[in-house]
PDB file of C-alpha atoms in Angstrom:
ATOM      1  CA  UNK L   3      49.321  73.298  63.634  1.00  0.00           C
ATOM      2  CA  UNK L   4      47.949  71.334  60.952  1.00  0.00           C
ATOM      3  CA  UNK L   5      46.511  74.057  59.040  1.00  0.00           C
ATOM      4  CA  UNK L   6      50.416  75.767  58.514  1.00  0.00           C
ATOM      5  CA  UNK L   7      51.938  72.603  57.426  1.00  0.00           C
ATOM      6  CA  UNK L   8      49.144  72.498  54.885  1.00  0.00           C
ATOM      7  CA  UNK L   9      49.433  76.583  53.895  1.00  0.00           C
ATOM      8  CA  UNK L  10      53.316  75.999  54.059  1.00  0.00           C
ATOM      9  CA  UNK L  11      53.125  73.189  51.596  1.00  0.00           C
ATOM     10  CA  UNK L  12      50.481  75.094  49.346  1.00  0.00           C
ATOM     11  CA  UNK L  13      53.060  77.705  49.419  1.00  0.00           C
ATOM     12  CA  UNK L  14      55.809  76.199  48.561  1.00  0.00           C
ATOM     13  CA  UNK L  15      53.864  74.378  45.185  1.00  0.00           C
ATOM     14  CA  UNK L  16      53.108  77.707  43.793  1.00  0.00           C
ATOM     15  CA  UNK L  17      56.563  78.815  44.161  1.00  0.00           C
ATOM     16  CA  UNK L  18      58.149  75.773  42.326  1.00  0.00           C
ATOM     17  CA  UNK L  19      55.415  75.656  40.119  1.00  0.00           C
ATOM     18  CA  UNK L  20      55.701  79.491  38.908  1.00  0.00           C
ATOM     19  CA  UNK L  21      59.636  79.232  39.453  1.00  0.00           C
ATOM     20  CA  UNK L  22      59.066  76.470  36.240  1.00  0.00           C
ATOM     21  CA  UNK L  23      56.907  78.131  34.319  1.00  0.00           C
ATOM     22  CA  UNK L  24      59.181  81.170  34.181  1.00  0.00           C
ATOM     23  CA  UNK L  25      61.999  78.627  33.436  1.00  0.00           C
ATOM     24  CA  UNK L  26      59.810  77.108  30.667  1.00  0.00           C
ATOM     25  CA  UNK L  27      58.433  80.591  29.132  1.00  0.00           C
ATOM     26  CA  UNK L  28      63.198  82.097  29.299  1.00  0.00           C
ATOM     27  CA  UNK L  29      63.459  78.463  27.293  1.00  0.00           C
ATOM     28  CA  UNK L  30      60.840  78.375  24.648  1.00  0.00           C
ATOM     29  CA  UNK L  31      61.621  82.554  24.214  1.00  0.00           C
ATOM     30  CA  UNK L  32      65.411  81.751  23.322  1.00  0.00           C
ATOM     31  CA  UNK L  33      64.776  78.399  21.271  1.00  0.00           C
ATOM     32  CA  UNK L  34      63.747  80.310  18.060  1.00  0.00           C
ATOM     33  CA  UNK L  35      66.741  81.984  18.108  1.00  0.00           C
ATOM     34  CA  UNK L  36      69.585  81.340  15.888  1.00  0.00           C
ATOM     35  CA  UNK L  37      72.467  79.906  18.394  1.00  0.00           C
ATOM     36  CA  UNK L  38      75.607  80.191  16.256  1.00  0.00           C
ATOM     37  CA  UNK L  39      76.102  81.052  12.586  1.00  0.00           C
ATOM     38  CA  UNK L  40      78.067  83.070  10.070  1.00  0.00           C
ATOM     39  CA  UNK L  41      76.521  86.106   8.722  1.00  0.00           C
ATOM     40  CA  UNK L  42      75.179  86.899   5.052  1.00  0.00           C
ATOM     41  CA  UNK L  43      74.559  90.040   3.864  1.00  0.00           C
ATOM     42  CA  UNK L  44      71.272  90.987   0.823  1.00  0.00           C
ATOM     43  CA  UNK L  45      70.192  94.333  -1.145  1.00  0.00           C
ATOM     44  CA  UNK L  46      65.984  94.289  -1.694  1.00  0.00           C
ATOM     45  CA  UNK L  47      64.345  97.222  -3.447  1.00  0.00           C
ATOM     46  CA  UNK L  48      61.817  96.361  -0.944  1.00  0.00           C
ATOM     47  CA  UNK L  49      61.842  95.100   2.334  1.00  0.00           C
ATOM     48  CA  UNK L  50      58.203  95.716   3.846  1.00  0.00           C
ATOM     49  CA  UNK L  51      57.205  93.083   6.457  1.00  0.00           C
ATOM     50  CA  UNK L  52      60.809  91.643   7.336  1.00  0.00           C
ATOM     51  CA  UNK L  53      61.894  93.001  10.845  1.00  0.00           C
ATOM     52  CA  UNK L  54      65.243  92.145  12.931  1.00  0.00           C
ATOM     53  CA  UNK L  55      63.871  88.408  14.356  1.00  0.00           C
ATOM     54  CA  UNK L  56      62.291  87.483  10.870  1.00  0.00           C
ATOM     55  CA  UNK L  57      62.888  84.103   9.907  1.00  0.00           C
ATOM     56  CA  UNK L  58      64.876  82.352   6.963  1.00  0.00           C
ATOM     57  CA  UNK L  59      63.703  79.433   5.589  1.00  0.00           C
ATOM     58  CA  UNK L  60      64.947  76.604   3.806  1.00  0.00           C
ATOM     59  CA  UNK L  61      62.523  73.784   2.322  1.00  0.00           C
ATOM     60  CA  UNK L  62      59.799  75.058   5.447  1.00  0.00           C
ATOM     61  CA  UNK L  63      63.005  74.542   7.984  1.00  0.00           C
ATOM     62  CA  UNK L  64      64.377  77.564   9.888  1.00  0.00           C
ATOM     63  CA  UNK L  65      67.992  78.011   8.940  1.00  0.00           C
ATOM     64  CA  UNK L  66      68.868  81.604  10.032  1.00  0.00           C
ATOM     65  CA  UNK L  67      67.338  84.641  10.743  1.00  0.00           C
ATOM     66  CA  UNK L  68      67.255  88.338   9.860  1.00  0.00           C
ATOM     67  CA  UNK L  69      70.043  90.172  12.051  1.00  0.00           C
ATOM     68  CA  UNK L  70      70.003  93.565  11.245  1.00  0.00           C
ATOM     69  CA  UNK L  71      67.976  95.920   8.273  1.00  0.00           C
ATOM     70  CA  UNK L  72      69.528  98.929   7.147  1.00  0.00           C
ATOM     71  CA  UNK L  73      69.548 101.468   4.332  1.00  0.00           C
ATOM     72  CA  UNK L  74      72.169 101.232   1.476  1.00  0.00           C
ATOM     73  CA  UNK L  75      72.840 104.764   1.310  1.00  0.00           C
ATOM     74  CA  UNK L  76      74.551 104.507  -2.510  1.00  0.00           C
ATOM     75  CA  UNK L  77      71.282 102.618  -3.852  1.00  0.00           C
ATOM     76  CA  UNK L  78      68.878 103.045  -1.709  1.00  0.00           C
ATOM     77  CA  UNK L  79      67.763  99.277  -1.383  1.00  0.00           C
ATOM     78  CA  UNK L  80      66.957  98.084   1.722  1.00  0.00           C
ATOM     79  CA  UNK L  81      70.374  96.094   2.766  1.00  0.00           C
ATOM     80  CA  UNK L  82      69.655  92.683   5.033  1.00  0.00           C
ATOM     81  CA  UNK L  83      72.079  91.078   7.571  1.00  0.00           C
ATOM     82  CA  UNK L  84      71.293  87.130   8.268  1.00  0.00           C
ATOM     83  CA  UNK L  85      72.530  84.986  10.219  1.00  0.00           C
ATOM     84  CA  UNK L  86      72.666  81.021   8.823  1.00  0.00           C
ATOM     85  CA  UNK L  87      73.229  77.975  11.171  1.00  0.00           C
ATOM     86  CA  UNK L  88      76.572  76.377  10.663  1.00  0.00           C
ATOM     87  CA  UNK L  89      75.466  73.643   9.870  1.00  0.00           C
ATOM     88  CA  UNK L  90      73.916  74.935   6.683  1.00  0.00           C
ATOM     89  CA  UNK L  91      76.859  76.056   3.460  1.00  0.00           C
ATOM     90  CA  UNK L  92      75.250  77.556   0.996  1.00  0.00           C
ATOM     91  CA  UNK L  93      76.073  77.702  -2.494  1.00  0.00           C
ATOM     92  CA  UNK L  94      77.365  81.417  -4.107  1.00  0.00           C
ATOM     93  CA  UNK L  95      74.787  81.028  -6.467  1.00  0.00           C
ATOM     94  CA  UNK L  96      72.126  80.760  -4.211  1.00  0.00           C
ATOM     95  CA  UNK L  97      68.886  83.247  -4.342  1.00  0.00           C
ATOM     96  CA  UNK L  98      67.048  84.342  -1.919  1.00  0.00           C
ATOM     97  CA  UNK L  99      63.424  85.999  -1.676  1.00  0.00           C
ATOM     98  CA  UNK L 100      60.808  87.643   0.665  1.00  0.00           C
ATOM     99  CA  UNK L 101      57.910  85.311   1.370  1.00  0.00           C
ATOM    100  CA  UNK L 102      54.473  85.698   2.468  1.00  0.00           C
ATOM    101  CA  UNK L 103      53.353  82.577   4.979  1.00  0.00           C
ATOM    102  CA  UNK L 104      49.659  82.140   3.222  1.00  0.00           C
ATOM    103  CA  UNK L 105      47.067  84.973   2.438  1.00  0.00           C
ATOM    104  CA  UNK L 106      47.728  86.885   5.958  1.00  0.00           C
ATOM    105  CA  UNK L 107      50.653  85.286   7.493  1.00  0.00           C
ATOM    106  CA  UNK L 108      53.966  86.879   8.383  1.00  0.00           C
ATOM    107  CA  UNK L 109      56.819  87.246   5.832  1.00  0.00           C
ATOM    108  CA  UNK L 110      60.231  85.582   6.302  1.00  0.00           C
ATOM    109  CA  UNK L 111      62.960  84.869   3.786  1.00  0.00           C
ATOM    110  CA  UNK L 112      62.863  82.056   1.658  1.00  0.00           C
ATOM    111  CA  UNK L 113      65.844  80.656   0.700  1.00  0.00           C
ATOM    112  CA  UNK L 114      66.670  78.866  -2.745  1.00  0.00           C
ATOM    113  CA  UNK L 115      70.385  77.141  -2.881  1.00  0.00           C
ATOM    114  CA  UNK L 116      71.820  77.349  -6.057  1.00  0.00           C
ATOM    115  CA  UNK L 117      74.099  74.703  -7.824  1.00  0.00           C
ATOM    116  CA  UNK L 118      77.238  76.334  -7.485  1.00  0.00           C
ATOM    117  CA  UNK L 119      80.592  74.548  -6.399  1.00  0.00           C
ATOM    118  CA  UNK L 120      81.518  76.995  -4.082  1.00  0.00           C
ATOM    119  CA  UNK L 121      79.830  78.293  -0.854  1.00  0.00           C
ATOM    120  CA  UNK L 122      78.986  81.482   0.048  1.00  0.00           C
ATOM    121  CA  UNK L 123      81.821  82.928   2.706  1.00  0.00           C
ATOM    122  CA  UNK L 124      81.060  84.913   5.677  1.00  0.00           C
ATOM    123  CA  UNK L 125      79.968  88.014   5.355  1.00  0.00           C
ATOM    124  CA  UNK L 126      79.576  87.440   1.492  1.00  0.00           C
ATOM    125  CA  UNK L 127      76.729  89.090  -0.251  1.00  0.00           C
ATOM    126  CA  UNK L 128      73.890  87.162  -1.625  1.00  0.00           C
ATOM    127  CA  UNK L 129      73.522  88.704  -5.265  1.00  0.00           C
ATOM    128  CA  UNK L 130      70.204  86.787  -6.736  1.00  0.00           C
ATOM    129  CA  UNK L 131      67.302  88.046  -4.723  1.00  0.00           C
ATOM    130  CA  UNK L 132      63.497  88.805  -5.135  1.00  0.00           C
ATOM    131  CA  UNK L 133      62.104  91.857  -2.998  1.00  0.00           C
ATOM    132  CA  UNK L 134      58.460  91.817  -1.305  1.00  0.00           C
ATOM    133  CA  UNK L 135      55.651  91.567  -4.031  1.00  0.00           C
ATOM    134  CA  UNK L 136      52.869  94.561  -2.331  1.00  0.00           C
ATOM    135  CA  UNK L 137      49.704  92.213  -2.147  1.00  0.00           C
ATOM    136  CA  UNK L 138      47.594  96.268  -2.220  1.00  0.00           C
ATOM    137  CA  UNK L 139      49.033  97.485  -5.349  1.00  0.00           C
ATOM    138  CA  UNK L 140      48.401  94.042  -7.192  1.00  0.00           C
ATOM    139  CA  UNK L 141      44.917  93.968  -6.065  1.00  0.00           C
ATOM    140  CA  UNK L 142      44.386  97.885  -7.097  1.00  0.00           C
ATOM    141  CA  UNK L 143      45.639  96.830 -10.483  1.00  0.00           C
ATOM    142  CA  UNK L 144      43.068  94.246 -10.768  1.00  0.00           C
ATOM    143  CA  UNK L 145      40.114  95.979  -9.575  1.00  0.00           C
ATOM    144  CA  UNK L 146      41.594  98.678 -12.410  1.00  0.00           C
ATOM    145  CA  UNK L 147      41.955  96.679 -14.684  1.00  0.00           C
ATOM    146  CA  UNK L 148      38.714  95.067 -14.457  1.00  0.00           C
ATOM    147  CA  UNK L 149      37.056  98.522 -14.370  1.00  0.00           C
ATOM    148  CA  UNK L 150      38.610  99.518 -17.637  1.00  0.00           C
ATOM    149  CA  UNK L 151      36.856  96.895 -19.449  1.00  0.00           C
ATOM    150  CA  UNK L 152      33.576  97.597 -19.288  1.00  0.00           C
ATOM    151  CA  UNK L 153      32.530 101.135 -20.907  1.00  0.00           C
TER     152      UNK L 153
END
């Protein structure tokens, strides 16, 4: 009899303790996620590396994150949704770039407010931005251009 109470008890610990983790693993899977905000919308010529999820930095503090990516079918630039806490106003002259976090690290956008008066509304466009700089092609252009000096 004292064997059960013993198995039941073991039992029931791995249940609450599993129950918790999953409860721990829903909570720390939802806290990088942007709660509330107002939406922004950005054209880059190139968005390589920023996926719906990416984040948007201010200063090395999350502020927002990338919503949606899409395709401006009149230019052809890669056209950016974001979502900014509430918290945050930005100013309409504020720019915005694509960021690389060290040599291999993810990209995210880094945000730089301007020193306008007025705040960017929702839904507004952010017109000063800086698209992805392609780490390959800048490294093919060195190895060229080191090549083409020596003859």
């Amino acid at each position: 009899m004292k064997q059960n109470v013993i198995e039941t008890l073991v039992g029931f610990i791995v249940i609450v303790v599993a129950i918790g983790f999953f409860i721990f693993a829903y909570k720390i899977g939802n806290s990088s996620r942007v709660e509330s905000g107002y939406m922004l919308k950005a054209n880059f010529q190139n968005a390589e590396g920023i996926v719906r999820g990416s984040d948007v930095m201010l200063a090395g503090v999350k502020i927002g994150s990338v919503i949606d990516i899409t395709l401006d079918k009149s230019s052809f630039f890669a056209l950016l949704t974001i979502c900014i806490n509430n918290d945050i106003k930005l100013p309409k002259d504020t720019s915005i770039a694509i960021v690389t976090g060290g040599i291999l690290g993810s990209r995210y956008i880094s945000v730089t407010p301007g020193s306008s008066e007025e705040n960017l509304a929702i839904g507004e466009q952010i017109k000063y931005t800086q698209s992805a700089v392609n780490i390959e092609s800048l490294i093919g252009k060195l190895i060229y251009s080191f090549g083409s000096g020596k003859k």
